[in-house]
mmCIF file of C-alpha atoms in Angstrom:
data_model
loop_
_atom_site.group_PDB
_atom_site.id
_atom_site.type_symbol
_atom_site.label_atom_id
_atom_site.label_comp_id
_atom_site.label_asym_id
_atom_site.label_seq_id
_atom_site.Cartn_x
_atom_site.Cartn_y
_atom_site.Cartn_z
ATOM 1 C CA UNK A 16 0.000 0.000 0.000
ATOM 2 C CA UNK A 17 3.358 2.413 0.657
ATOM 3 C CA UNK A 18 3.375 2.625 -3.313
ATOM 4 C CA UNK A 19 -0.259 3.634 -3.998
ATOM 5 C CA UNK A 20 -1.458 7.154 -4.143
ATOM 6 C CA UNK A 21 -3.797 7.862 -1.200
ATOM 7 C CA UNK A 22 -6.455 10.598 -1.025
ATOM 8 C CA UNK A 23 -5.839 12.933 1.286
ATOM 9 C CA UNK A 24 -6.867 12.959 4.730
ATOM 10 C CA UNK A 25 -6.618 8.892 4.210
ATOM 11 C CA UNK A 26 -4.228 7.600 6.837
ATOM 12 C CA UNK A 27 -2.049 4.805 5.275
ATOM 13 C CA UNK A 28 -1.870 2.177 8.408
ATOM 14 C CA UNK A 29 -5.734 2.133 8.066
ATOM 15 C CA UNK A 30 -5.439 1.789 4.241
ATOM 16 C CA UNK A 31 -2.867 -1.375 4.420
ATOM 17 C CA UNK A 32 -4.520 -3.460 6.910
ATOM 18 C CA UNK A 33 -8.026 -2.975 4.377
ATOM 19 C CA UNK A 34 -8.553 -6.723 3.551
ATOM 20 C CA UNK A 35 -10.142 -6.973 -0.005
ATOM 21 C CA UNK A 36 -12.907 -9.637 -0.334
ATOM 22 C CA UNK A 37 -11.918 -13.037 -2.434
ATOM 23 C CA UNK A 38 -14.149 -13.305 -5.635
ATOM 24 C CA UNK A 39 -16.481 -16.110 -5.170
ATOM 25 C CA UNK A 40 -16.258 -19.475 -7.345
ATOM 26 C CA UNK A 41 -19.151 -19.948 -9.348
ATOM 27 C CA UNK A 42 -19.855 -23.747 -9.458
ATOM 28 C CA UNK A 43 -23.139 -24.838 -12.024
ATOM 29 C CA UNK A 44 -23.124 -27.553 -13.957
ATOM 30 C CA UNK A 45 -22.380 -28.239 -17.502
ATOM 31 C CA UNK A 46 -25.725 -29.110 -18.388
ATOM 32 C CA UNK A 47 -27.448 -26.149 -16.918
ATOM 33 C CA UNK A 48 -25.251 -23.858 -18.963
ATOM 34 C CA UNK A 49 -26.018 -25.837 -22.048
ATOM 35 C CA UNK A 50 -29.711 -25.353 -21.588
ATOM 36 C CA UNK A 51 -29.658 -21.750 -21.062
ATOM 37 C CA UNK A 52 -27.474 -20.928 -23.852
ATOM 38 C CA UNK A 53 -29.893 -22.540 -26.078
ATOM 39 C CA UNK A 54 -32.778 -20.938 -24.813
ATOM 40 C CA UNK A 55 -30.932 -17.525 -24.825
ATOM 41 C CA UNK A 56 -29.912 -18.760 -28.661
ATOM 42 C CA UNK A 57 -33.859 -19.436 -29.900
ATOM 43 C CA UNK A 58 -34.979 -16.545 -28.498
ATOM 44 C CA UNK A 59 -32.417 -14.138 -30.094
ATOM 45 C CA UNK A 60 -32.924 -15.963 -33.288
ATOM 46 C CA UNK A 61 -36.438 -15.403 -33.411
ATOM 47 C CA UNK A 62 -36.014 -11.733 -32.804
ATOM 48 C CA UNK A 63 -33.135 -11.613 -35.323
ATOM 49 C CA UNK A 64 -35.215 -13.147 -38.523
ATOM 50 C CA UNK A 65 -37.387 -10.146 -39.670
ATOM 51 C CA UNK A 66 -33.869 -8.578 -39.924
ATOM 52 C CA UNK A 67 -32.384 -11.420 -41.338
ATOM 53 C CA UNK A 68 -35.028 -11.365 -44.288
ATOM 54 C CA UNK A 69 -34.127 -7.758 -44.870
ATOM 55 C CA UNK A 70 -30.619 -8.243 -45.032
ATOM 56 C CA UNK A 71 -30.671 -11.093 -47.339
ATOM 57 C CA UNK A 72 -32.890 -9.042 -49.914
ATOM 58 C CA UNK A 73 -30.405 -6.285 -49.263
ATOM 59 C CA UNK A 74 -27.138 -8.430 -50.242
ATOM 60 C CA UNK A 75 -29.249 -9.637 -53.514
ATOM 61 C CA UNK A 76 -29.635 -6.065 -54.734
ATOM 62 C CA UNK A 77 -25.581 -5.414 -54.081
ATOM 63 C CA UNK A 78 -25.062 -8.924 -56.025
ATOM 64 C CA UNK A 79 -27.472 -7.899 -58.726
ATOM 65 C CA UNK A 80 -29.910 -10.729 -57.749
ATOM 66 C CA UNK A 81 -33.367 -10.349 -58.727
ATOM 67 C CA UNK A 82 -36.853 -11.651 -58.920
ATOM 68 C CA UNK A 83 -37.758 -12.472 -62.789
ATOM 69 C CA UNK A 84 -40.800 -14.809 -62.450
ATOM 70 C CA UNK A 85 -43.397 -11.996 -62.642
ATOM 71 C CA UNK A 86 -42.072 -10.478 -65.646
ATOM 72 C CA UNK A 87 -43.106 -11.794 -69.025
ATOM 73 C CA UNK A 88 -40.842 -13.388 -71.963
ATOM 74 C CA UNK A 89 -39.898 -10.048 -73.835
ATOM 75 C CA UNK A 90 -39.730 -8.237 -70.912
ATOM 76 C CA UNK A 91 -36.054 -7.432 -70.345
ATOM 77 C CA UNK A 92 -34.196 -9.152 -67.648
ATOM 78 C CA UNK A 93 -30.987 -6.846 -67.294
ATOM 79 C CA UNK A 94 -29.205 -6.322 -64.235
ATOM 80 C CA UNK A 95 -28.201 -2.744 -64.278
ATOM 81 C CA UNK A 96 -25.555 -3.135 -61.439
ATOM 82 C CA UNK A 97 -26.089 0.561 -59.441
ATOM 83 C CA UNK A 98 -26.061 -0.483 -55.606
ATOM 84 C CA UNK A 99 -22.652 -2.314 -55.969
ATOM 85 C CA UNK A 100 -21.125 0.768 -57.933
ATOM 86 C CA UNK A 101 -22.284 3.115 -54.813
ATOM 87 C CA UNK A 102 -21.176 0.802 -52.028
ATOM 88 C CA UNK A 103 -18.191 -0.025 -53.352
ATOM 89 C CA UNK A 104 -17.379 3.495 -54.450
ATOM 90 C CA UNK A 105 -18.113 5.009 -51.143
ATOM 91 C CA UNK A 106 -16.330 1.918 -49.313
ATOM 92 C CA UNK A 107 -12.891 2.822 -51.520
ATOM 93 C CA UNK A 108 -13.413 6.858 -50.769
ATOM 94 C CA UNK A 109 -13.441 6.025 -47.033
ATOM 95 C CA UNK A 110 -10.398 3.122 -47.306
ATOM 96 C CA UNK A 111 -8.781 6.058 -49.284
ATOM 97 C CA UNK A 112 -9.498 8.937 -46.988
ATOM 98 C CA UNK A 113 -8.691 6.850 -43.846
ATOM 99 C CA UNK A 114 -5.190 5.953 -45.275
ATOM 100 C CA UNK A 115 -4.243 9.401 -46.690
ATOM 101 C CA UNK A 116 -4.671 10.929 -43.409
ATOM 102 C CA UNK A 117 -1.498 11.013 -40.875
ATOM 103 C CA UNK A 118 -4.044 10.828 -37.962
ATOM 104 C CA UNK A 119 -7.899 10.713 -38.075
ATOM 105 C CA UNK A 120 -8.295 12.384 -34.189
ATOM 106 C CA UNK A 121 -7.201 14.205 -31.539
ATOM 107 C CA UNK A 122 -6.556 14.371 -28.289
ATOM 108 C CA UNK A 123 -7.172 18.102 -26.464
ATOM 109 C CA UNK A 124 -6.726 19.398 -22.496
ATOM 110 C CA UNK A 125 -6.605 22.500 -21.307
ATOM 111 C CA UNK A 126 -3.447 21.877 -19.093
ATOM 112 C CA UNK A 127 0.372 20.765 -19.993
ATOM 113 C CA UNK A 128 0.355 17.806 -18.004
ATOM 114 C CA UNK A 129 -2.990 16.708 -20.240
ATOM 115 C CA UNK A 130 -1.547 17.715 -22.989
ATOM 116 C CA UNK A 131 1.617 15.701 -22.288
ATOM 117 C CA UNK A 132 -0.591 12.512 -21.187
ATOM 118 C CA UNK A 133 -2.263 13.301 -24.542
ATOM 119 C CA UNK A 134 0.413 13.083 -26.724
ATOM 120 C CA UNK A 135 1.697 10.134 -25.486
ATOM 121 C CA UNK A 136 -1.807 8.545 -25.617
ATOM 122 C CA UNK A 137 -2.570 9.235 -28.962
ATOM 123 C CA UNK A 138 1.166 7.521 -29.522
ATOM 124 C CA UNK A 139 -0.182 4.639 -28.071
ATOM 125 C CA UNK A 140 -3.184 4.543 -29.786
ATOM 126 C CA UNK A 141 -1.186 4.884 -33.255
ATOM 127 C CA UNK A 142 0.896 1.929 -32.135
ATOM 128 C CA UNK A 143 -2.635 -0.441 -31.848
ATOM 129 C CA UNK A 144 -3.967 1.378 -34.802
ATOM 130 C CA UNK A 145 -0.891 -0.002 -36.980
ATOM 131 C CA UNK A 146 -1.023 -3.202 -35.210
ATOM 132 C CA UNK A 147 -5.053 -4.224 -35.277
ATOM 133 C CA UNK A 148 -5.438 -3.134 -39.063
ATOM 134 C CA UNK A 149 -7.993 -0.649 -38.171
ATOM 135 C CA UNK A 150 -8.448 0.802 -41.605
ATOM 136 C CA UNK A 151 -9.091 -2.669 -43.560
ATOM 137 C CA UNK A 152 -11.468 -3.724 -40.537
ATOM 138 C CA UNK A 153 -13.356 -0.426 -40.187
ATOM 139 C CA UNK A 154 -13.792 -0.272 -43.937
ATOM 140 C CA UNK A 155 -14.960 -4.179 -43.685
ATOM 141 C CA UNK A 156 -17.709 -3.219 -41.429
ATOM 142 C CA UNK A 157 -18.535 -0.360 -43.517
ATOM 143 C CA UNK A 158 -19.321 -2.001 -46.405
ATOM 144 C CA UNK A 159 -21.197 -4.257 -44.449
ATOM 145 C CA UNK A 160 -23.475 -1.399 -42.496
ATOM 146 C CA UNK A 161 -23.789 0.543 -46.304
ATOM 147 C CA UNK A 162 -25.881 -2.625 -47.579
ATOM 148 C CA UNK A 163 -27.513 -4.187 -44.491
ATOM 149 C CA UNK A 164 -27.758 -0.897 -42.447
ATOM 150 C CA UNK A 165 -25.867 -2.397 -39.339
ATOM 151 C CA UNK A 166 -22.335 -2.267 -38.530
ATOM 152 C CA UNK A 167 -20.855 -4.617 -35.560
ATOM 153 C CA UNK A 168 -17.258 -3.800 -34.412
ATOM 154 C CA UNK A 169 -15.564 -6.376 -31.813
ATOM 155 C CA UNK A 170 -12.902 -4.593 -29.598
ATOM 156 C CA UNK A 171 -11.100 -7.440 -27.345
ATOM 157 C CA UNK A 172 -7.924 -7.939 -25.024
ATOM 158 C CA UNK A 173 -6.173 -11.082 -27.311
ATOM 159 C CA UNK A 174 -3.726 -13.092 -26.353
ATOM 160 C CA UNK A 175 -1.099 -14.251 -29.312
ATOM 161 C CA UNK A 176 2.047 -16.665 -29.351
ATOM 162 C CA UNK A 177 5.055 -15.306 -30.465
ATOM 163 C CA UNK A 178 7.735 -17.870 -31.746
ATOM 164 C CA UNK A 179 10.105 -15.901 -33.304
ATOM 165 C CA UNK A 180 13.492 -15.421 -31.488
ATOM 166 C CA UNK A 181 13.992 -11.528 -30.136
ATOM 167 C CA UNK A 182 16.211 -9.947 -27.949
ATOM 168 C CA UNK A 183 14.968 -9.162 -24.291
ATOM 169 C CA UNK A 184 16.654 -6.984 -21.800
ATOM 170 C CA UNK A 185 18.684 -8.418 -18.725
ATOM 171 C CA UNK A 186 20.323 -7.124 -15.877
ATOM 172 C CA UNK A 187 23.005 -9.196 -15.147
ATOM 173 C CA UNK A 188 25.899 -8.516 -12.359
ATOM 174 C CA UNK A 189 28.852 -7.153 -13.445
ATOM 175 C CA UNK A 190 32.167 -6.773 -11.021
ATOM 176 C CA UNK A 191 34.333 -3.554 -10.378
ATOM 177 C CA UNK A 192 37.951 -3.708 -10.136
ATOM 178 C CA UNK A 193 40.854 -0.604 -9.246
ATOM 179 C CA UNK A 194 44.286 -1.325 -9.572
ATOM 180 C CA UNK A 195 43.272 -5.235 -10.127
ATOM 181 C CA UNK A 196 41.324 -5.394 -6.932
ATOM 182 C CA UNK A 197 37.485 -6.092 -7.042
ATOM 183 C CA UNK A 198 35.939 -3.198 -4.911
ATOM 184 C CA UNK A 199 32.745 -3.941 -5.482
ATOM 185 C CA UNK A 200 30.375 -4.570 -8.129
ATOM 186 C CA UNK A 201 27.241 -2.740 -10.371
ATOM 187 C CA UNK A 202 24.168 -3.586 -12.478
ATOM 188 C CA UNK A 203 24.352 -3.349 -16.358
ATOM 189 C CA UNK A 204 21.933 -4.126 -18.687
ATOM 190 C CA UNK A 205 22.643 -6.412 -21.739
ATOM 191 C CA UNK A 206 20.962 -7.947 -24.629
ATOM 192 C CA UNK A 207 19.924 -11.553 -24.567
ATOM 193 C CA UNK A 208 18.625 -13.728 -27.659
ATOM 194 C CA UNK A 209 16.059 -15.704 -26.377
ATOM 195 C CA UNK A 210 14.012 -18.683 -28.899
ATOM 196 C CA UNK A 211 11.363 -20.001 -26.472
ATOM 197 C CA UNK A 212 7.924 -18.829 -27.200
ATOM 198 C CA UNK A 213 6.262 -16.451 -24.851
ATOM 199 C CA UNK A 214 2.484 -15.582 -25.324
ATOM 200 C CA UNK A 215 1.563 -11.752 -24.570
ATOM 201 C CA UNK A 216 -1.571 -9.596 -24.934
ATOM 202 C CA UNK A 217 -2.996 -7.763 -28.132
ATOM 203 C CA UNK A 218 -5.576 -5.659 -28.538
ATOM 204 C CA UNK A 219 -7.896 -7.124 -31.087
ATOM 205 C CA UNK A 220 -10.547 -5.205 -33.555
ATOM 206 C CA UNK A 221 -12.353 -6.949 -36.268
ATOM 207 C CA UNK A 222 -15.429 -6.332 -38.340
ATOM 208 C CA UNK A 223 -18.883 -9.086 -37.684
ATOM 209 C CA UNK A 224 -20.489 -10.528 -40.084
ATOM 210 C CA UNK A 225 -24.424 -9.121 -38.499
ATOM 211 C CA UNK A 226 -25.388 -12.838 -39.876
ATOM 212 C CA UNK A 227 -22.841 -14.355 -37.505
ATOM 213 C CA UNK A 228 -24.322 -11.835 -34.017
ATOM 214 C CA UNK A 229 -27.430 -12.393 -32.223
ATOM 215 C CA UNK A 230 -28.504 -9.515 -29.872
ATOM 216 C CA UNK A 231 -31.108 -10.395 -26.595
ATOM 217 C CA UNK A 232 -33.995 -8.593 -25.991
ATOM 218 C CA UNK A 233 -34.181 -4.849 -24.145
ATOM 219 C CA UNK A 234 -34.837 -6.775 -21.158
ATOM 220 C CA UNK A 235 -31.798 -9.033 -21.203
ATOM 221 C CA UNK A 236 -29.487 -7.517 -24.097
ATOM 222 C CA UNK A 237 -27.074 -10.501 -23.797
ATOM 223 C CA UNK A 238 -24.515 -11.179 -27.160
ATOM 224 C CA UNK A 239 -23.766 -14.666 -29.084
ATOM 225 C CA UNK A 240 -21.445 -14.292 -31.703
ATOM 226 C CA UNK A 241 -20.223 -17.365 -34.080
ATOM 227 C CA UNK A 242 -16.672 -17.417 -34.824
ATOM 228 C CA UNK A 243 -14.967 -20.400 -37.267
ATOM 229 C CA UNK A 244 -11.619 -21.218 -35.685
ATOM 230 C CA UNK A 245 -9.427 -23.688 -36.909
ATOM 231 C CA UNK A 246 -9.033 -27.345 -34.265
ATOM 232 C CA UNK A 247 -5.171 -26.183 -33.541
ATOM 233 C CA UNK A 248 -6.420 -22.755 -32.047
ATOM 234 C CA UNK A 249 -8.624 -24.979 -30.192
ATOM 235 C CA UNK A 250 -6.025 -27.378 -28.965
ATOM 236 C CA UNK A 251 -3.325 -24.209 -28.627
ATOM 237 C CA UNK A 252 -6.180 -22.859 -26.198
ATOM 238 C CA UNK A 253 -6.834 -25.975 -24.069
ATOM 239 C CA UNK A 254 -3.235 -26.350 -23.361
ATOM 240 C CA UNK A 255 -3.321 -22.408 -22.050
ATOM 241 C CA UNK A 256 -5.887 -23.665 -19.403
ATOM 242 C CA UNK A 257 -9.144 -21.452 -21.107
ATOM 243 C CA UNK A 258 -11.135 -24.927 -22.632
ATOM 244 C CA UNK A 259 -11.396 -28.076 -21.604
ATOM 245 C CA UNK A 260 -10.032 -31.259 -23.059
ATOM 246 C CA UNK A 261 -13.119 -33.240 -23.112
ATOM 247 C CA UNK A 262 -14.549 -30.535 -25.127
ATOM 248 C CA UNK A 263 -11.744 -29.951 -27.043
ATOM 249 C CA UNK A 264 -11.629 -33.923 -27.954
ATOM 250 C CA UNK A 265 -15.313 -34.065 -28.428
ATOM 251 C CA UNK A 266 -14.940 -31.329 -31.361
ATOM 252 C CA UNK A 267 -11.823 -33.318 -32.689
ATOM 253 C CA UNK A 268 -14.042 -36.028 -33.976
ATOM 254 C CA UNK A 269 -17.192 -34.108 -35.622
ATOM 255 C CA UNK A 270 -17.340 -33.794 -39.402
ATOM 256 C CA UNK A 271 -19.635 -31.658 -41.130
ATOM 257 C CA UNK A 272 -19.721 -29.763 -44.623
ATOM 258 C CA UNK A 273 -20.456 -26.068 -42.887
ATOM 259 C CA UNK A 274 -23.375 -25.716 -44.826
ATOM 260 C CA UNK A 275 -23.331 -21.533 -43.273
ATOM 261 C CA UNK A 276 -20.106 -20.919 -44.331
ATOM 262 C CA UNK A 277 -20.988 -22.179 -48.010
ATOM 263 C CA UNK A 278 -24.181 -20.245 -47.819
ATOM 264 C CA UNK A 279 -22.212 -17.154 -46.518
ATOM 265 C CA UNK A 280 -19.722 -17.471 -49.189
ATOM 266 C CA UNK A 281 -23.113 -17.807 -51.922
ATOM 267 C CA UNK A 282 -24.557 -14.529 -50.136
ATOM 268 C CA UNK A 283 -21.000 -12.283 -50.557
ATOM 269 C CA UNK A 284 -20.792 -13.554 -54.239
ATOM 270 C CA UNK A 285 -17.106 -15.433 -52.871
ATOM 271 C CA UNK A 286 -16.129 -18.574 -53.828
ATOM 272 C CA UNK A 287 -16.911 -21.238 -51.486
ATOM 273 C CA UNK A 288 -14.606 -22.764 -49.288
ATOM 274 C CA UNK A 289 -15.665 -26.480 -49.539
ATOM 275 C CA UNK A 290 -12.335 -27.664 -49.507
ATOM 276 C CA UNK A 291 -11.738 -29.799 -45.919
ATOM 277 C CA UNK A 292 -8.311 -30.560 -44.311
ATOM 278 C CA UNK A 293 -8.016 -33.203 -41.553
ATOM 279 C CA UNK A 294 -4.611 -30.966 -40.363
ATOM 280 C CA UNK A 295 -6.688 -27.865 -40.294
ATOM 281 C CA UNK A 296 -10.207 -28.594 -39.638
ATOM 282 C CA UNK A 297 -12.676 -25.399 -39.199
ATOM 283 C CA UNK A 298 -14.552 -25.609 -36.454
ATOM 284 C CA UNK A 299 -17.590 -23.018 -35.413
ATOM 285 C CA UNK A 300 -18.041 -22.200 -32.319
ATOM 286 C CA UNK A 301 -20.011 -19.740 -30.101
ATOM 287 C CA UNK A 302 -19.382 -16.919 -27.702
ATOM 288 C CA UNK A 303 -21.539 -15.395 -25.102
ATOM 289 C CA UNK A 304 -21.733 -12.512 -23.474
ATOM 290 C CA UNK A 305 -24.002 -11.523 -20.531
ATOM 291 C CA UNK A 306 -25.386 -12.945 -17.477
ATOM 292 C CA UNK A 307 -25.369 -16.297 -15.708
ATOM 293 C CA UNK A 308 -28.257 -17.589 -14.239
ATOM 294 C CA UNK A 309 -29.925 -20.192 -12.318
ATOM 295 C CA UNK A 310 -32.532 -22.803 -12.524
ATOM 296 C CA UNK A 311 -34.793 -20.298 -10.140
ATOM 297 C CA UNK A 312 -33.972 -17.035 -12.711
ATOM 298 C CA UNK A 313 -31.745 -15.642 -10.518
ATOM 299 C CA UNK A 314 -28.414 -13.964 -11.567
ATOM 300 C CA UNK A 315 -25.973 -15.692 -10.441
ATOM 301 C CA UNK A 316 -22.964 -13.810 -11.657
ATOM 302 C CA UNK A 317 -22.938 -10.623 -14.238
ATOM 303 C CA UNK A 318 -21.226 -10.387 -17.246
ATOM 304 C CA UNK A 319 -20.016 -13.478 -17.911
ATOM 305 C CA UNK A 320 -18.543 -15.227 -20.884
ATOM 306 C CA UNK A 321 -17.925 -18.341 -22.405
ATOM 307 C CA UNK A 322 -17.801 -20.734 -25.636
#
C-alpha cells in the first residue's frame, strides 16, 4: 500500500490493513449452462429473422440478384448493377481517406500535463492502430453497415504466441575492479537472444459478419457471436488452461460440410470454401456474453462469458 497514491486525509496504516474480499467461485453444472445458452440462442434468433429477411434481400440487390418470375418473356431481364457501384465506391473513398490521413483524431486538455498525457496517448493509440489493421477492418464493417444498415465492431484484449526469437533486456551482475582489486560490483543491462515462445496480450478489432451476431432482448441484451476457428487454435487454447479437453476432444471427432459458411460465401458472391483438411479442420463455435443464471432465474454472476 506504501506505493499507492492515497487521497488525502486517508491515513495509510488504516489503508494497508483494508482486507479486499476473495471473488467467489461460481460452481453450475455443464448441463445447466447448455440449456440456457440454447434458450438464450432461440430466443435471439427469433427476434433476429425479420432482420435477417431484410438483409438477405439487401445483399441480392448489391449482387445484382433479382426476382424475374413476374415479368413476361420479352420483358427485359438486365441487371443494371447501381447499388454495388455506390457501395463499393463510397467503401474505396473512405479506405482512401482513412489511409491518406497522418491521424484521423485528436486528443485536447486544457493543461500541460494533459496535454503531455495526450500526446503520449494518442502515440499509443497509433501503435494499436498499426497493429489491429484498423483501416481494412473499419472499412470491412462499412461495407457491411452501407448494404444491411448495421455495422458490428468487436474490440477485445487477445492473447497471441510469439515464436520468433527476439532480444529481451537483462540485468546481469557485473564486477568492479581498481588497480586489479574487485571493490565492489554494479548492475548493467545487456541484450539476450532468447528462442522459447512467450504468449503476450494484443488488442484485437475486427469487423462481424451481423449474420454471424445475435442480440437479446431490451430486457436481457445478452450477445452470441459465431466465430470459425481452426481445431489447432482450439487445442493451442486448451493447453493455455481457457477450454477443456473433453470438449476440445469431443470437437476433434465431428465432421460436417459447414453448410453456413458455403451459404455465406453464396450470399457475398465469394467462392466457397468447400475444400476440408483433416490438419486444419474449421470448427464453429459460439461466444456469449451476458449474465449467468440459475434454474430459479436468478443472476448468479454478471457479465459473464464463455464458448
Amino acid at each position: 500500500m506504501a506505493n499507492l497514491e492515497l487521497p488525502i486525509g486517508v491515513d495509510p496504516t488504516k489503508a494497508g490493513q483494508i482486507v479486499l474480499p476473495s471473488s467467489k467461485r461460481i460452481v453450475i453444472p455443464d448441463q445447466e449452462v447448455v440449456n440456457q445458452f440454447t434458450d438464450f440462442y432461440r430466443i435471439a434468433d427469433d427476434i433476429r429473422k425479420p432482420r435477417q429477411n431484410v438483409w438477405q434481400d439487401a445483399w441480392d440487390l448489391y449482387n445484382g440478384v433479382y426476382d424475374w418470375r413476374e415479368k413476361e418473356d420479352w420483358q427485359a431481364k438486365l441487371n443494371i448493377p447501381k447499388v454495388r457501384e455506390v457501395v463499393d465506391k463510397a467503401t474505396a473513398s473512405f479506405r482512401r481517406a482513412l489511409g491518406r490521413m497522418k491521424r484521423f483524431y485528436h486528443i485536447e486538455s486544457e493543461t500541460k500535463l494533459g496535454i503531455e498525457k495526450g500526446l503520449f496517448s494518442m502515440s499509443l493509440i497509433d501503435y494499436w492502430i498499426d497493429q489491429i489493421k484498423f483501416i481494412e477492418e473499419f472499412t470491412t464493417g462499412l461495407k457491411s453497415g452501407l448494404i444491411t444498415s448495421t455495422v458490428v465492431y468487436k474490440v477485445w484484449w487477445n492473447w497471441t504466441t510469439d515464436s520468433q526469437p527476439r532480444f529481451e533486456a537483462k540485468e546481469v551482475k557485473e564486477p568492479i575492479f581498481e588497480l586489479g582489486i574487485k571493490i565492489g560490483d554494479r548492475i548493467v543491462s545487456v541484450q539476450e537472444l532468447v528462442t522459447t515462445a512467450r504468449t503476450r496480450g494484443m488488442l484485437g478489432f475486427k469487423a462481424v459478419d451481423p449474420f454471424n451476431m445475435w442480440v437479446g432482448p431490451k430486457s436481457n441484451p445478452y450477445r452470441i457471436e459465431k466465430a470459425t476457428v481452426g481445431l489447432p487454435y482450439l487445442y493451442e487454447m486448451q493447453e493455455k488452461g481457457f477450454y477443456k479437453k473433453e470438449a476440445v476432444d469431443s470437437l476433434a471427432s465431428r465432421t460436417g460440410a459447414r453448410i453456413d459458411a458455403y451459404t455465406e460465401a453464396l450470399r457475398k458472391n465469394e467462392h466457397p470454401d468447400t475444400f476440408l483438411s483433416k490438419y486444419n479442420r474449421p470448427v464453429d463455435i459460439y461466444h456469449y456474453w451476458g449474465d449467468l443464471y440459475n434454474d430459479d432465474g436468478k443472476v448468479i454472476q454478471h457479465n459473464v462469458t464463455y464458448t
